[in-house]
mmCIF file of C-alpha atoms in Angstrom:
data_model
loop_
_atom_site.group_PDB
_atom_site.id
_atom_site.type_symbol
_atom_site.label_atom_id
_atom_site.label_comp_id
_atom_site.label_asym_id
_atom_site.label_seq_id
_atom_site.Cartn_x
_atom_site.Cartn_y
_atom_site.Cartn_z
ATOM 1 C CA MET U 1 19.655 13.340 -18.091
ATOM 2 C CA ILE U 2 21.048 16.851 -18.574
ATOM 3 C CA ILE U 3 19.570 16.961 -22.095
ATOM 4 C CA MET U 4 16.206 15.759 -20.770
ATOM 5 C CA PHE U 5 15.943 18.719 -18.378
ATOM 6 C CA TYR U 6 17.501 21.319 -20.678
ATOM 7 C CA ASN U 7 14.589 23.794 -20.508
ATOM 8 C CA LEU U 8 14.308 23.525 -16.730
ATOM 9 C CA LYS U 9 18.051 24.087 -16.287
ATOM 10 C CA SER U 10 17.816 27.078 -18.627
ATOM 11 C CA SER U 11 14.925 28.502 -16.590
ATOM 12 C CA LEU U 12 16.912 28.144 -13.362
ATOM 13 C CA ALA U 13 20.032 29.688 -14.890
ATOM 14 C CA LEU U 14 18.056 32.617 -16.309
ATOM 15 C CA SER U 15 16.289 33.267 -13.010
ATOM 16 C CA LYS U 16 19.524 33.092 -11.005
ATOM 17 C CA LYS U 17 21.395 35.441 -13.340
ATOM 18 C CA VAL U 18 18.655 38.046 -13.741
ATOM 19 C CA THR U 19 17.684 38.000 -10.043
ATOM 20 C CA ALA U 20 21.272 38.963 -9.179
ATOM 21 C CA GLN U 21 21.221 41.689 -11.840
ATOM 22 C CA ILE U 22 17.919 43.169 -10.653
ATOM 23 C CA SER U 23 19.109 43.441 -7.050
ATOM 24 C CA LYS U 24 21.994 45.747 -8.103
ATOM 25 C CA ALA U 25 20.514 47.472 -11.150
ATOM 26 C CA ASN U 26 19.912 51.180 -11.628
ATOM 27 C CA ASP U 27 17.062 52.544 -13.746
ATOM 28 C CA GLU U 28 18.917 52.219 -17.055
ATOM 29 C CA GLN U 29 19.992 48.668 -16.250
ATOM 30 C CA LEU U 30 16.439 47.742 -15.246
ATOM 31 C CA GLU U 31 15.222 48.987 -18.625
ATOM 32 C CA SER U 32 17.920 46.897 -20.309
ATOM 33 C CA ILE U 33 16.803 43.842 -18.315
ATOM 34 C CA LYS U 34 13.211 44.425 -19.417
ATOM 35 C CA ASP U 35 14.311 44.534 -23.063
ATOM 36 C CA GLU U 36 16.361 41.356 -22.639
ATOM 37 C CA MET U 37 13.435 39.512 -21.043
ATOM 38 C CA THR U 38 11.141 40.686 -23.845
ATOM 39 C CA ASP U 39 13.554 39.059 -26.301
ATOM 40 C CA LYS U 40 13.518 35.848 -24.244
ATOM 41 C CA MET U 41 9.716 35.791 -24.356
ATOM 42 C CA GLU U 42 9.878 36.122 -28.164
ATOM 43 C CA VAL U 43 6.353 37.580 -28.144
ATOM 44 C CA PRO U 44 5.166 39.968 -25.382
ATOM 45 C CA ILE U 45 1.628 38.556 -25.310
ATOM 46 C CA GLY U 46 0.994 34.817 -25.288
ATOM 47 C CA TRP U 47 0.156 31.740 -23.255
ATOM 48 C CA HIS U 48 3.292 32.196 -21.159
ATOM 49 C CA ILE U 49 1.910 35.305 -19.409
ATOM 50 C CA MET U 50 -1.044 33.255 -18.116
ATOM 51 C CA GLY U 51 1.270 31.046 -16.051
ATOM 52 C CA ILE U 52 -0.145 27.834 -17.524
ATOM 53 C CA PRO U 53 2.973 25.647 -16.943
ATOM 54 C CA LEU U 54 3.258 26.721 -13.298
ATOM 55 C CA SER U 55 -0.461 26.461 -12.521
ATOM 56 C CA SER U 56 -0.798 23.070 -14.219
ATOM 57 C CA SER U 57 2.237 21.700 -12.353
ATOM 58 C CA LEU U 58 0.827 23.072 -9.084
ATOM 59 C CA ILE U 59 -2.525 21.341 -9.639
ATOM 60 C CA CYS U 60 -0.806 18.079 -10.602
ATOM 61 C CA SER U 61 1.419 18.220 -7.509
ATOM 62 C CA LEU U 62 -1.529 18.827 -5.192
ATOM 63 C CA PHE U 63 -3.576 15.970 -6.644
ATOM 64 C CA SER U 64 -0.594 13.618 -6.694
ATOM 65 C CA CYS U 65 0.165 14.372 -3.042
ATOM 66 C CA ALA U 66 -3.490 13.944 -2.057
ATOM 67 C CA MET U 67 -3.674 10.596 -3.872
ATOM 68 C CA SER U 68 -0.456 9.339 -2.248
ATOM 69 C CA LEU U 69 -0.175 10.739 1.266
ATOM 70 C CA MET U 70 -3.299 9.308 2.890
ATOM 71 C CA PRO U 71 -3.036 5.822 1.274
ATOM 72 C CA LEU U 72 0.639 5.730 2.243
ATOM 73 C CA GLY U 73 -0.242 6.605 5.841
ATOM 74 C CA ILE U 74 -2.827 3.808 5.937
ATOM 75 C CA LYS U 75 -0.276 1.359 4.523
ATOM 76 C CA MET U 76 2.172 2.320 7.275
ATOM 77 C CA ILE U 77 -0.519 1.637 9.882
ATOM 78 C CA ASP U 78 -1.466 -1.726 8.343
ATOM 79 C CA ASN U 79 1.986 -3.042 7.429
ATOM 80 C CA PHE U 80 4.259 -1.592 10.109
ATOM 81 C CA ASN U 81 1.818 -1.274 13.015
ATOM 82 C CA TRP U 82 2.261 2.474 13.282
ATOM 83 C CA PRO U 83 -0.107 4.018 15.850
ATOM 84 C CA LYS U 84 -3.301 4.954 14.017
ATOM 85 C CA TYR U 85 -4.261 8.377 15.372
ATOM 86 C CA PRO U 86 -0.754 9.899 15.586
ATOM 87 C CA THR U 87 -0.063 8.705 12.024
ATOM 88 C CA LEU U 88 -3.290 10.171 10.633
ATOM 89 C CA THR U 89 -2.668 13.387 12.572
ATOM 90 C CA GLY U 90 0.797 13.547 11.031
ATOM 91 C CA VAL U 91 -0.724 13.036 7.573
ATOM 92 C CA PHE U 92 -3.182 15.883 8.197
ATOM 93 C CA ILE U 93 -0.492 18.282 9.455
ATOM 94 C CA THR U 94 1.832 17.338 6.580
ATOM 95 C CA SER U 95 -0.972 18.072 4.097
ATOM 96 C CA ILE U 96 -1.521 21.555 5.525
ATOM 97 C CA ILE U 97 2.211 22.371 5.549
ATOM 98 C CA TYR U 98 2.543 20.983 2.024
ATOM 99 C CA CYS U 99 -0.260 23.191 0.680
ATOM 100 C CA LEU U 100 1.206 26.276 2.364
ATOM 101 C CA PHE U 101 4.669 25.680 0.917
ATOM 102 C CA VAL U 102 3.313 24.923 -2.564
ATOM 103 C CA TYR U 103 1.172 28.062 -2.727
ATOM 104 C CA ILE U 104 3.781 30.374 -1.179
ATOM 105 C CA SER U 105 6.580 29.108 -3.429
ATOM 106 C CA ALA U 106 4.375 29.322 -6.550
ATOM 107 C CA PHE U 107 3.357 32.878 -5.625
ATOM 108 C CA SER U 108 7.016 33.799 -5.100
ATOM 109 C CA ILE U 109 7.949 32.320 -8.497
ATOM 110 C CA VAL U 110 5.364 34.581 -10.107
ATOM 111 C CA ARG U 111 6.966 37.507 -8.259
ATOM 112 C CA GLY U 112 10.263 36.628 -9.961
ATOM 113 C CA PHE U 113 12.298 35.087 -7.117
ATOM 114 C CA TYR U 114 14.974 32.520 -7.999
ATOM 115 C CA HIS U 115 15.031 30.673 -4.671
ATOM 116 C CA ALA U 116 11.281 30.096 -4.934
ATOM 117 C CA ILE U 117 11.878 27.896 -7.992
ATOM 118 C CA LYS U 118 14.401 25.818 -6.029
ATOM 119 C CA ILE U 119 11.961 25.422 -3.126
ATOM 120 C CA TYR U 120 9.187 24.487 -5.547
ATOM 121 C CA LEU U 121 11.421 21.829 -7.119
ATOM 122 C CA ALA U 122 12.278 20.469 -3.652
ATOM 123 C CA ILE U 123 8.537 20.135 -2.993
ATOM 124 C CA TYR U 124 8.214 18.340 -6.322
ATOM 125 C CA VAL U 125 10.946 15.874 -5.267
ATOM 126 C CA PHE U 126 9.047 15.263 -2.005
ATOM 127 C CA THR U 127 5.833 14.640 -3.964
ATOM 128 C CA THR U 128 7.644 12.277 -6.335
ATOM 129 C CA THR U 129 9.014 10.337 -3.358
ATOM 130 C CA LEU U 130 5.523 9.972 -1.858
ATOM 131 C CA ALA U 131 3.991 8.853 -5.151
ATOM 132 C CA SER U 132 6.843 6.411 -5.815
ATOM 133 C CA LEU U 133 6.632 4.841 -2.346
ATOM 134 C CA ASN U 134 2.870 4.460 -2.656
ATOM 135 C CA PHE U 135 3.246 2.898 -6.116
ATOM 136 C CA ILE U 136 5.951 0.476 -4.904
ATOM 137 C CA PHE U 137 3.807 -0.610 -1.935
ATOM 138 C CA ASP U 138 0.902 -1.299 -4.298
ATOM 139 C CA ILE U 139 3.071 -3.302 -6.710
ATOM 140 C CA VAL U 140 4.421 -5.393 -3.816
ATOM 141 C CA ALA U 141 0.878 -5.928 -2.507
ATOM 142 C CA ILE U 142 -0.285 -7.120 -5.932
ATOM 143 C CA TYR U 143 2.728 -9.432 -6.226
ATOM 144 C CA GLN U 144 1.942 -10.941 -2.819
ATOM 145 C CA ALA U 145 -1.755 -11.183 -3.756
ATOM 146 C CA ARG U 146 -2.755 -8.946 -0.848
ATOM 147 C CA MET U 147 -4.458 -6.204 -2.869
ATOM 148 C CA HIS U 148 -8.005 -6.639 -4.083
ATOM 149 C CA SER U 149 -8.936 -3.022 -4.825
ATOM 150 C CA ALA U 150 -8.495 -1.865 -8.412
ATOM 151 C CA TRP U 151 -9.165 1.706 -7.239
ATOM 152 C CA LEU U 152 -6.069 1.809 -5.022
ATOM 153 C CA ILE U 153 -3.670 0.680 -7.747
ATOM 154 C CA SER U 154 -5.405 2.991 -10.223
ATOM 155 C CA SER U 155 -4.937 5.969 -7.906
ATOM 156 C CA SER U 156 -1.229 5.225 -7.463
ATOM 157 C CA VAL U 157 -0.761 4.918 -11.243
ATOM 158 C CA ILE U 158 -2.634 8.195 -11.817
ATOM 159 C CA SER U 159 -0.491 9.821 -9.126
ATOM 160 C CA MET U 160 2.669 8.787 -10.987
ATOM 161 C CA LEU U 161 1.252 10.060 -14.294
ATOM 162 C CA LEU U 162 0.515 13.415 -12.654
ATOM 163 C CA ILE U 163 4.131 13.587 -11.491
ATOM 164 C CA ILE U 164 5.316 12.998 -15.069
ATOM 165 C CA PHE U 165 2.972 15.677 -16.401
ATOM 166 C CA CYS U 166 4.194 18.066 -13.702
ATOM 167 C CA ILE U 167 7.842 17.768 -14.727
ATOM 168 C CA ARG U 168 6.889 18.054 -18.403
ATOM 169 C CA SER U 169 5.165 21.347 -17.587
ATOM 170 C CA LEU U 170 8.204 22.692 -15.740
ATOM 171 C CA ASN U 171 10.656 21.359 -18.326
ATOM 172 C CA SER U 172 8.961 23.185 -21.189
ATOM 173 C CA ARG U 173 9.844 26.109 -23.404
ATOM 174 C CA MET U 174 6.672 27.844 -22.250
ATOM 175 C CA PHE U 175 7.816 27.738 -18.608
ATOM 176 C CA TYR U 176 11.120 29.303 -19.682
ATOM 177 C CA LYS U 177 9.181 32.128 -21.344
ATOM 178 C CA SER U 178 6.996 32.440 -18.234
ATOM 179 C CA VAL U 179 10.092 32.845 -16.048
ATOM 180 C CA ALA U 180 11.318 35.566 -18.412
ATOM 181 C CA TYR U 181 7.938 37.286 -18.078
ATOM 182 C CA TYR U 182 8.037 37.071 -14.257
ATOM 183 C CA LEU U 183 11.524 38.611 -14.257
ATOM 184 C CA PHE U 184 10.389 41.309 -16.693
ATOM 185 C CA ALA U 185 7.527 42.178 -14.339
ATOM 186 C CA ARG U 186 9.852 42.231 -11.318
ATOM 187 C CA ALA U 187 12.263 44.622 -13.039
ATOM 188 C CA TRP U 188 9.327 46.801 -14.078
ATOM 189 C CA ARG U 189 7.913 46.885 -10.538
ATOM 190 C CA LYS U 190 11.281 47.868 -9.112
ATOM 191 C CA LYS U 191 11.670 50.675 -11.638
ATOM 192 C CA LEU U 192 8.162 51.993 -10.931
ATOM 193 C CA TYR U 193 8.819 51.849 -7.183
ATOM 194 C CA ARG U 194 12.022 53.855 -7.580
ATOM 195 C CA GLN U 195 10.298 56.454 -9.735
ATOM 196 C CA LYS U 196 7.470 56.792 -7.236
ATOM 197 C CA TYR U 197 9.707 57.236 -4.197
ATOM 198 C CA LYS U 198 12.617 58.994 -5.886
ATOM 199 C CA PRO U 199 13.822 61.881 -3.696
#
């Protein structure tokens, strides 16, 4: 399991280490951090600076959540006699909160913040739980011959595939290079800020 998520663990370790360094660094140390992150990127210009792994994982997470949350809410109403309107209201509120957290954490990752990656991964775990529960309910319904809609099982399968693609995007060498680029940009911004407001 550790080998499977090697790139993701490396991205987290890099972000944690460099975030701590940036918070205490002087101008010379910030320049050294920039050089180190340039080496991590291997090439200064490339696909990694476009944020493709992060944006693709964000899109996959949003679609997976959308394809799981509402069907799961309906299943709770049908199978466990949950009150209809409070349940659907809860689904709606959860969707709004989910979108806010996803966008804010993704934006903070781009700004080079370590804890934003951890929050983003926690959101991913939540999304995986939703998709898995929805998929399990559909499998049980098929086994008990209670499901007649091919669309519902198809949506739950697609939701699971999106989850897999999401983790592949985050556990990629390109995401590691993207994190290095975000940290490079953060160190650069801090140095420019100091130069601008230097007494």
